[in-house]
Amino acid sequence: MLAFCVIAPLLDVGAKLAAENGIPVGQVTTARFVVQTALMLPVVVLMRLPMALDGKALAYTTLRALLLLVSTFAFVSGIQVMPLADALAIVFVEPFILLILGRLLFGDQVGPRRIAACAVGFVGVLFVIQPSLAAFGYVALWPLATAVLFALYMLVTRGISTWMHPVTMQFHTSWTGLLLCLPVMLLADGSGIPSLDPVWPAGWNWLWLFMVGFWAAVSHMCMTYALKFAPSATLAPLHYFEIVTAVTLGYLIFDDFPNPLTFLGIAIIVASGLYIIHRERLTAKAKAREPQITVLPEAP
């Protein structure tokens, strides 16, 4: 999951560069699925994984693709005008949403200390956000929509990962997402809708669009494997580390220099994440020391 947190902002950088240089948000979103499909197809073939899907698997992967598609569109709409770190900080209400949903839907055991640590981490996020609504208006709500959609995407991913190979899941999510995007983009061609009417990429925009799909494929493969081996309540706090990468890249590439309040927020976020990792290790050790009780059948 930490690999996901380091790699995922790279696709955000590519998306922001493309969107700021005139590529419509819908086209950036479509490019993600085009590149992901092209990258995942040879991997599936080389690994000799099943290509066919039954009705249940197709329904789940289509839902997963739809959630990923809409969340990508929402986030790119936000970072098109907002600093990368600001937008991503708003998205960081997602781990808290995920923690609650994991408890309600999957019965994950979430102790009060982990809840408190997540709350402290959320306070740190607020320091990073600052008054985004005042500065950017309703555009700041796009990342908030991303947070809700991505939390649902993570839960669907967790459910599928118990019976579908991660590579198979990524491949089928990619091509179903592409099939969902193409009709919209074809209908929008020539419509004049700024966020959907496609244009022919020029110069560096080809590289930025490729970056979106490439880093998306790599990062989400890391995330899928993580969800396969750990509960969502454990992984959710680790997402806080993604903000560190985002702030660094925002400064190096877009000259968005974090102010002292932002640095304070980052420190709080990282500290809360490290504390939860510590609590998880203590909980795992305590469970390992619990005696195993075997119930014997009663004598006749």
Short mmCIF file of C-alpha atoms in Angstrom, two decimals:
data_model
loop_
_atom_site.label_atom_id
_atom_site.label_comp_id
_atom_site.label_asym_id
_atom_site.label_seq_id
_atom_site.Cartn_x
_atom_site.Cartn_y
_atom_site.Cartn_z
CA MET A 1 0.00 0.00 0.00
CA LEU A 2 2.92 2.35 0.64
CA ALA A 3 4.06 1.70 -2.95
CA PHE A 4 0.62 2.82 -4.11
CA CYS A 5 0.93 6.01 -2.06
CA VAL A 6 4.26 6.87 -3.66
CA ILE A 7 3.32 5.98 -7.26
CA ALA A 8 -0.29 7.18 -7.48
CA PRO A 9 0.53 10.93 -7.39
CA LEU A 10 2.62 10.45 -10.54
CA LEU A 11 -0.53 9.73 -12.52
CA ASP A 12 -2.09 12.85 -10.95
CA VAL A 13 0.88 14.89 -12.18
CA GLY A 14 0.39 13.56 -15.72
CA ALA A 15 -3.34 14.29 -15.57
CA LYS A 16 -2.80 17.85 -14.29
CA LEU A 17 -0.17 18.59 -16.94
CA ALA A 18 -2.47 17.31 -19.69
CA ALA A 19 -5.55 19.15 -18.39
CA GLU A 20 -3.65 22.41 -17.91
CA ASN A 21 -2.43 22.16 -21.51
CA GLY A 22 -5.88 21.98 -23.06
CA ILE A 23 -6.74 18.26 -22.99
CA PRO A 24 -10.40 17.84 -21.89
CA VAL A 25 -10.98 16.03 -18.61
CA GLY A 26 -13.02 13.32 -20.30
CA GLN A 27 -10.20 12.65 -22.76
CA VAL A 28 -7.67 12.38 -19.93
CA THR A 29 -9.96 9.87 -18.22
CA THR A 30 -10.38 7.86 -21.44
CA ALA A 31 -6.62 7.86 -22.04
CA ARG A 32 -6.15 6.24 -18.66
CA PHE A 33 -8.23 3.23 -19.67
CA VAL A 34 -6.75 3.04 -23.19
CA VAL A 35 -3.19 2.79 -21.87
CA GLN A 36 -4.14 0.48 -19.00
CA THR A 37 -5.87 -1.93 -21.39
CA ALA A 38 -2.89 -1.93 -23.75
CA LEU A 39 -0.48 -2.60 -20.87
CA MET A 40 -2.55 -5.26 -19.11
CA LEU A 41 -3.48 -7.37 -22.17
CA PRO A 42 0.02 -8.83 -22.79
CA VAL A 43 0.44 -9.45 -19.06
CA VAL A 44 -2.79 -11.48 -18.96
CA VAL A 45 -1.72 -13.44 -22.04
CA LEU A 46 1.78 -14.17 -20.72
CA MET A 47 0.39 -15.30 -17.36
CA ARG A 48 -2.25 -17.42 -19.14
CA LEU A 49 -5.02 -16.02 -17.01
CA PRO A 50 -8.69 -16.55 -17.94
CA MET A 51 -10.07 -13.99 -20.37
CA ALA A 52 -13.76 -14.91 -20.07
CA LEU A 53 -16.05 -13.62 -17.33
CA ASP A 54 -19.28 -15.04 -15.98
CA GLY A 55 -22.25 -12.79 -15.24
CA LYS A 56 -21.29 -12.14 -11.62
CA ALA A 57 -17.68 -11.26 -12.42
CA LEU A 58 -18.70 -9.00 -15.30
CA ALA A 59 -21.18 -7.13 -13.09
CA TYR A 60 -18.61 -6.53 -10.36
CA THR A 61 -15.82 -5.45 -12.71
CA THR A 62 -18.20 -3.12 -14.55
CA LEU A 63 -19.22 -1.53 -11.23
CA ARG A 64 -15.55 -1.22 -10.27
CA ALA A 65 -14.73 0.38 -13.62
CA LEU A 66 -17.64 2.82 -13.36
CA LEU A 67 -16.58 3.96 -9.88
CA LEU A 68 -12.98 4.37 -11.03
CA LEU A 69 -14.06 6.23 -14.17
CA VAL A 70 -16.26 8.76 -12.38
CA SER A 71 -13.78 9.26 -9.53
CA THR A 72 -10.99 9.91 -12.06
CA PHE A 73 -13.14 12.43 -13.93
CA ALA A 74 -14.02 14.20 -10.67
CA PHE A 75 -10.43 14.40 -9.46
CA VAL A 76 -8.98 15.61 -12.76
CA SER A 77 -11.72 18.27 -12.84
CA GLY A 78 -10.44 19.46 -9.48
CA ILE A 79 -6.70 19.44 -10.13
CA GLN A 80 -7.19 21.21 -13.44
CA VAL A 81 -7.51 24.45 -11.46
CA MET A 82 -6.43 23.55 -7.91
CA PRO A 83 -2.93 22.83 -6.60
CA LEU A 84 -2.29 19.09 -6.52
CA ALA A 85 -1.70 18.93 -2.77
CA ASP A 86 -4.85 20.91 -1.97
CA ALA A 87 -7.05 18.64 -4.08
CA LEU A 88 -5.49 15.47 -2.74
CA ALA A 89 -5.82 16.71 0.83
CA ILE A 90 -9.57 17.02 0.35
CA VAL A 91 -9.63 13.47 -1.01
CA PHE A 92 -8.13 12.35 2.27
CA VAL A 93 -11.51 12.22 3.92
CA GLU A 94 -11.68 8.91 1.98
CA PRO A 95 -9.73 6.80 4.50
CA PHE A 96 -12.13 7.85 7.23
CA ILE A 97 -15.10 6.99 5.00
CA LEU A 98 -13.45 3.67 4.19
CA LEU A 99 -12.87 2.92 7.85
CA ILE A 100 -16.56 3.41 8.62
CA LEU A 101 -17.74 1.44 5.59
CA GLY A 102 -15.32 -1.39 6.37
CA ARG A 103 -16.83 -1.63 9.84
CA LEU A 104 -20.45 -1.47 8.64
CA LEU A 105 -20.20 -3.71 5.58
CA PHE A 106 -17.43 -6.17 6.42
CA GLY A 107 -17.47 -6.15 10.21
CA ASP A 108 -13.84 -5.01 10.46
CA GLN A 109 -12.73 -4.63 14.06
CA VAL A 110 -11.86 -0.97 14.57
CA GLY A 111 -10.78 0.00 18.06
CA PRO A 112 -11.23 3.45 19.62
CA ARG A 113 -7.51 4.22 19.39
CA ARG A 114 -7.47 3.68 15.63
CA ILE A 115 -10.58 5.80 15.25
CA ALA A 116 -8.96 8.53 17.34
CA ALA A 117 -5.76 8.34 15.29
CA CYS A 118 -7.74 8.65 12.06
CA ALA A 119 -9.56 11.65 13.50
CA VAL A 120 -6.22 13.26 14.39
CA GLY A 121 -5.00 12.53 10.88
CA PHE A 122 -8.11 14.19 9.51
CA VAL A 123 -7.31 17.29 11.58
CA GLY A 124 -3.94 17.31 9.85
CA VAL A 125 -5.71 17.12 6.51
CA LEU A 126 -7.73 20.18 7.47
CA PHE A 127 -4.50 22.08 8.09
CA VAL A 128 -3.38 21.16 4.57
CA ILE A 129 -6.71 21.94 2.95
CA GLN A 130 -6.99 25.45 4.36
CA PRO A 131 -9.99 27.41 3.06
CA SER A 132 -10.23 25.68 -0.34
CA LEU A 133 -13.89 26.48 -0.82
CA ALA A 134 -13.14 30.17 -0.29
CA ALA A 135 -10.15 30.09 -2.64
CA PHE A 136 -11.51 27.90 -5.46
CA GLY A 137 -15.28 27.87 -4.98
CA TYR A 138 -17.33 24.80 -5.77
CA VAL A 139 -14.42 23.26 -7.70
CA ALA A 140 -13.23 22.07 -4.28
CA LEU A 141 -16.24 19.72 -4.17
CA TRP A 142 -14.86 17.63 -7.04
CA PRO A 143 -12.15 16.06 -4.85
CA LEU A 144 -14.76 15.48 -2.15
CA ALA A 145 -16.84 13.50 -4.66
CA THR A 146 -13.67 11.60 -5.54
CA ALA A 147 -13.23 10.61 -1.89
CA VAL A 148 -16.69 9.03 -1.66
CA LEU A 149 -16.42 7.26 -5.01
CA PHE A 150 -12.92 5.94 -4.34
CA ALA A 151 -13.94 4.58 -0.94
CA LEU A 152 -16.68 2.58 -2.66
CA TYR A 153 -14.18 1.50 -5.33
CA MET A 154 -11.83 0.21 -2.64
CA LEU A 155 -14.60 -1.82 -1.01
CA VAL A 156 -15.66 -3.37 -4.32
CA THR A 157 -12.01 -4.18 -5.00
CA ARG A 158 -11.69 -5.87 -1.64
CA GLY A 159 -14.78 -7.97 -2.31
CA ILE A 160 -13.60 -9.09 -5.75
CA SER A 161 -10.01 -9.76 -4.67
CA THR A 162 -11.10 -12.76 -2.60
CA TRP A 163 -12.03 -14.76 -5.71
CA MET A 164 -10.44 -13.00 -8.72
CA HIS A 165 -6.75 -12.76 -9.58
CA PRO A 166 -5.49 -9.15 -9.24
CA VAL A 167 -4.11 -9.04 -12.78
CA THR A 168 -7.37 -10.39 -14.19
CA MET A 169 -9.27 -7.81 -12.18
CA GLN A 170 -7.15 -4.93 -13.45
CA PHE A 171 -7.41 -6.05 -17.07
CA HIS A 172 -11.18 -6.46 -17.07
CA THR A 173 -11.64 -3.18 -15.19
CA SER A 174 -9.51 -1.46 -17.84
CA TRP A 175 -11.40 -2.67 -20.90
CA THR A 176 -14.84 -2.29 -19.35
CA GLY A 177 -13.89 1.25 -18.30
CA LEU A 178 -12.77 1.93 -21.86
CA LEU A 179 -16.08 0.65 -23.25
CA LEU A 180 -17.92 2.97 -20.86
CA CYS A 181 -15.81 5.97 -21.93
CA LEU A 182 -15.85 5.56 -25.70
CA PRO A 183 -19.58 6.15 -26.39
CA VAL A 184 -19.51 9.31 -24.27
CA MET A 185 -16.45 10.68 -26.05
CA LEU A 186 -17.84 9.84 -29.51
CA LEU A 187 -21.12 11.59 -28.73
CA ALA A 188 -19.24 14.59 -27.28
CA ASP A 189 -17.01 15.00 -30.35
CA GLY A 190 -17.75 18.43 -31.81
CA SER A 191 -20.22 19.26 -29.05
CA GLY A 192 -18.17 22.15 -27.68
CA ILE A 193 -18.47 20.83 -24.11
CA PRO A 194 -15.11 21.89 -22.60
CA SER A 195 -14.68 18.86 -20.36
CA LEU A 196 -15.70 16.26 -22.98
CA ASP A 197 -15.10 17.47 -26.54
CA PRO A 198 -11.89 15.62 -27.55
CA VAL A 199 -8.91 17.32 -29.21
CA TRP A 200 -5.84 15.97 -31.00
CA PRO A 201 -2.95 15.93 -28.48
CA ALA A 202 0.17 17.83 -29.45
CA GLY A 203 3.78 17.58 -28.30
CA TRP A 204 4.29 16.63 -24.67
CA ASN A 205 0.59 15.94 -24.16
CA TRP A 206 1.11 12.45 -25.60
CA LEU A 207 3.59 11.72 -22.82
CA TRP A 208 1.32 13.16 -20.13
CA LEU A 209 -1.59 10.99 -21.29
CA PHE A 210 0.63 7.90 -21.36
CA MET A 211 1.82 8.71 -17.82
CA VAL A 212 -1.77 8.73 -16.60
CA GLY A 213 -2.43 5.19 -17.82
CA PHE A 214 0.99 3.73 -17.03
CA TRP A 215 1.22 4.92 -13.43
CA ALA A 216 -2.46 4.13 -12.90
CA ALA A 217 -1.87 0.51 -13.92
CA VAL A 218 1.19 0.11 -11.69
CA SER A 219 -0.20 1.89 -8.62
CA HIS A 220 -3.59 0.20 -8.67
CA MET A 221 -1.96 -3.20 -9.06
CA CYS A 222 -0.10 -2.45 -5.82
CA MET A 223 -3.35 -1.40 -4.16
CA THR A 224 -5.21 -4.50 -5.39
CA TYR A 225 -2.59 -6.85 -3.96
CA ALA A 226 -2.63 -4.92 -0.68
CA LEU A 227 -6.40 -5.30 -0.33
CA LYS A 228 -6.07 -9.01 -1.03
CA PHE A 229 -3.91 -9.55 2.06
CA ALA A 230 -5.12 -6.96 4.59
CA PRO A 231 -8.46 -5.55 5.82
CA SER A 232 -9.55 -2.11 4.67
CA ALA A 233 -9.44 -0.76 8.24
CA THR A 234 -5.72 -1.55 8.38
CA LEU A 235 -4.89 -0.07 4.98
CA ALA A 236 -7.01 3.07 5.19
CA PRO A 237 -4.66 5.10 7.45
CA LEU A 238 -1.67 4.31 5.23
CA HIS A 239 -3.24 6.43 2.49
CA TYR A 240 -2.15 9.47 4.47
CA PHE A 241 1.39 8.96 3.18
CA GLU A 242 0.24 9.78 -0.34
CA ILE A 243 -0.08 13.44 0.61
CA VAL A 244 3.66 13.63 1.31
CA THR A 245 4.45 12.57 -2.26
CA ALA A 246 1.81 14.91 -3.66
CA VAL A 247 3.14 17.95 -1.81
CA THR A 248 6.70 17.16 -2.91
CA LEU A 249 5.73 16.74 -6.58
CA GLY A 250 3.52 19.82 -6.45
CA TYR A 251 6.47 21.89 -5.29
CA LEU A 252 9.02 20.41 -7.70
CA ILE A 253 6.83 20.48 -10.83
CA PHE A 254 4.19 23.17 -10.29
CA ASP A 255 6.04 25.44 -7.83
CA ASP A 256 3.27 25.07 -5.25
CA PHE A 257 5.33 25.71 -2.13
CA PRO A 258 3.65 24.43 1.06
CA ASN A 259 3.34 27.03 3.79
CA PRO A 260 4.18 26.31 7.48
CA LEU A 261 0.57 25.36 8.22
CA THR A 262 0.70 22.77 5.44
CA PHE A 263 3.91 21.30 6.83
CA LEU A 264 2.26 21.07 10.25
CA GLY A 265 -0.65 19.21 8.71
CA ILE A 266 1.68 16.78 6.95
CA ALA A 267 3.48 16.07 10.23
CA ILE A 268 0.18 15.31 11.96
CA ILE A 269 -0.93 13.05 9.11
CA VAL A 270 2.30 11.04 9.08
CA ALA A 271 2.34 10.75 12.88
CA SER A 272 -1.22 9.41 12.97
CA GLY A 273 -0.42 6.88 10.25
CA LEU A 274 2.66 5.63 12.06
CA TYR A 275 0.71 5.32 15.30
CA ILE A 276 -1.93 3.15 13.65
CA ILE A 277 0.74 0.90 12.17
CA HIS A 278 2.14 0.54 15.68
CA ARG A 279 -1.32 -0.34 17.06
CA GLU A 280 -1.84 -2.92 14.31
CA ARG A 281 1.40 -4.65 15.21
CA LEU A 282 0.47 -4.75 18.89
CA THR A 283 -2.96 -6.17 18.05
CA ALA A 284 -1.45 -8.84 15.80
CA LYS A 285 1.01 -9.87 18.51
CA ALA A 286 -1.77 -10.06 21.10
CA LYS A 287 -3.86 -12.31 18.85
CA ALA A 288 -0.86 -14.55 18.21
CA ARG A 289 -0.43 -15.05 21.97
CA GLU A 290 -4.08 -15.99 22.55
CA PRO A 291 -4.46 -19.68 23.45
CA GLN A 292 -6.32 -21.83 20.95
CA ILE A 293 -9.27 -23.52 22.62
CA THR A 294 -10.53 -26.75 21.12
CA VAL A 295 -14.08 -27.79 21.99
CA LEU A 296 -14.32 -31.58 22.35
CA PRO A 297 -17.56 -33.42 21.58
CA GLU A 298 -19.60 -34.58 24.56
CA ALA A 299 -19.34 -38.23 25.55
CA PRO A 300 -22.39 -40.35 24.60
#
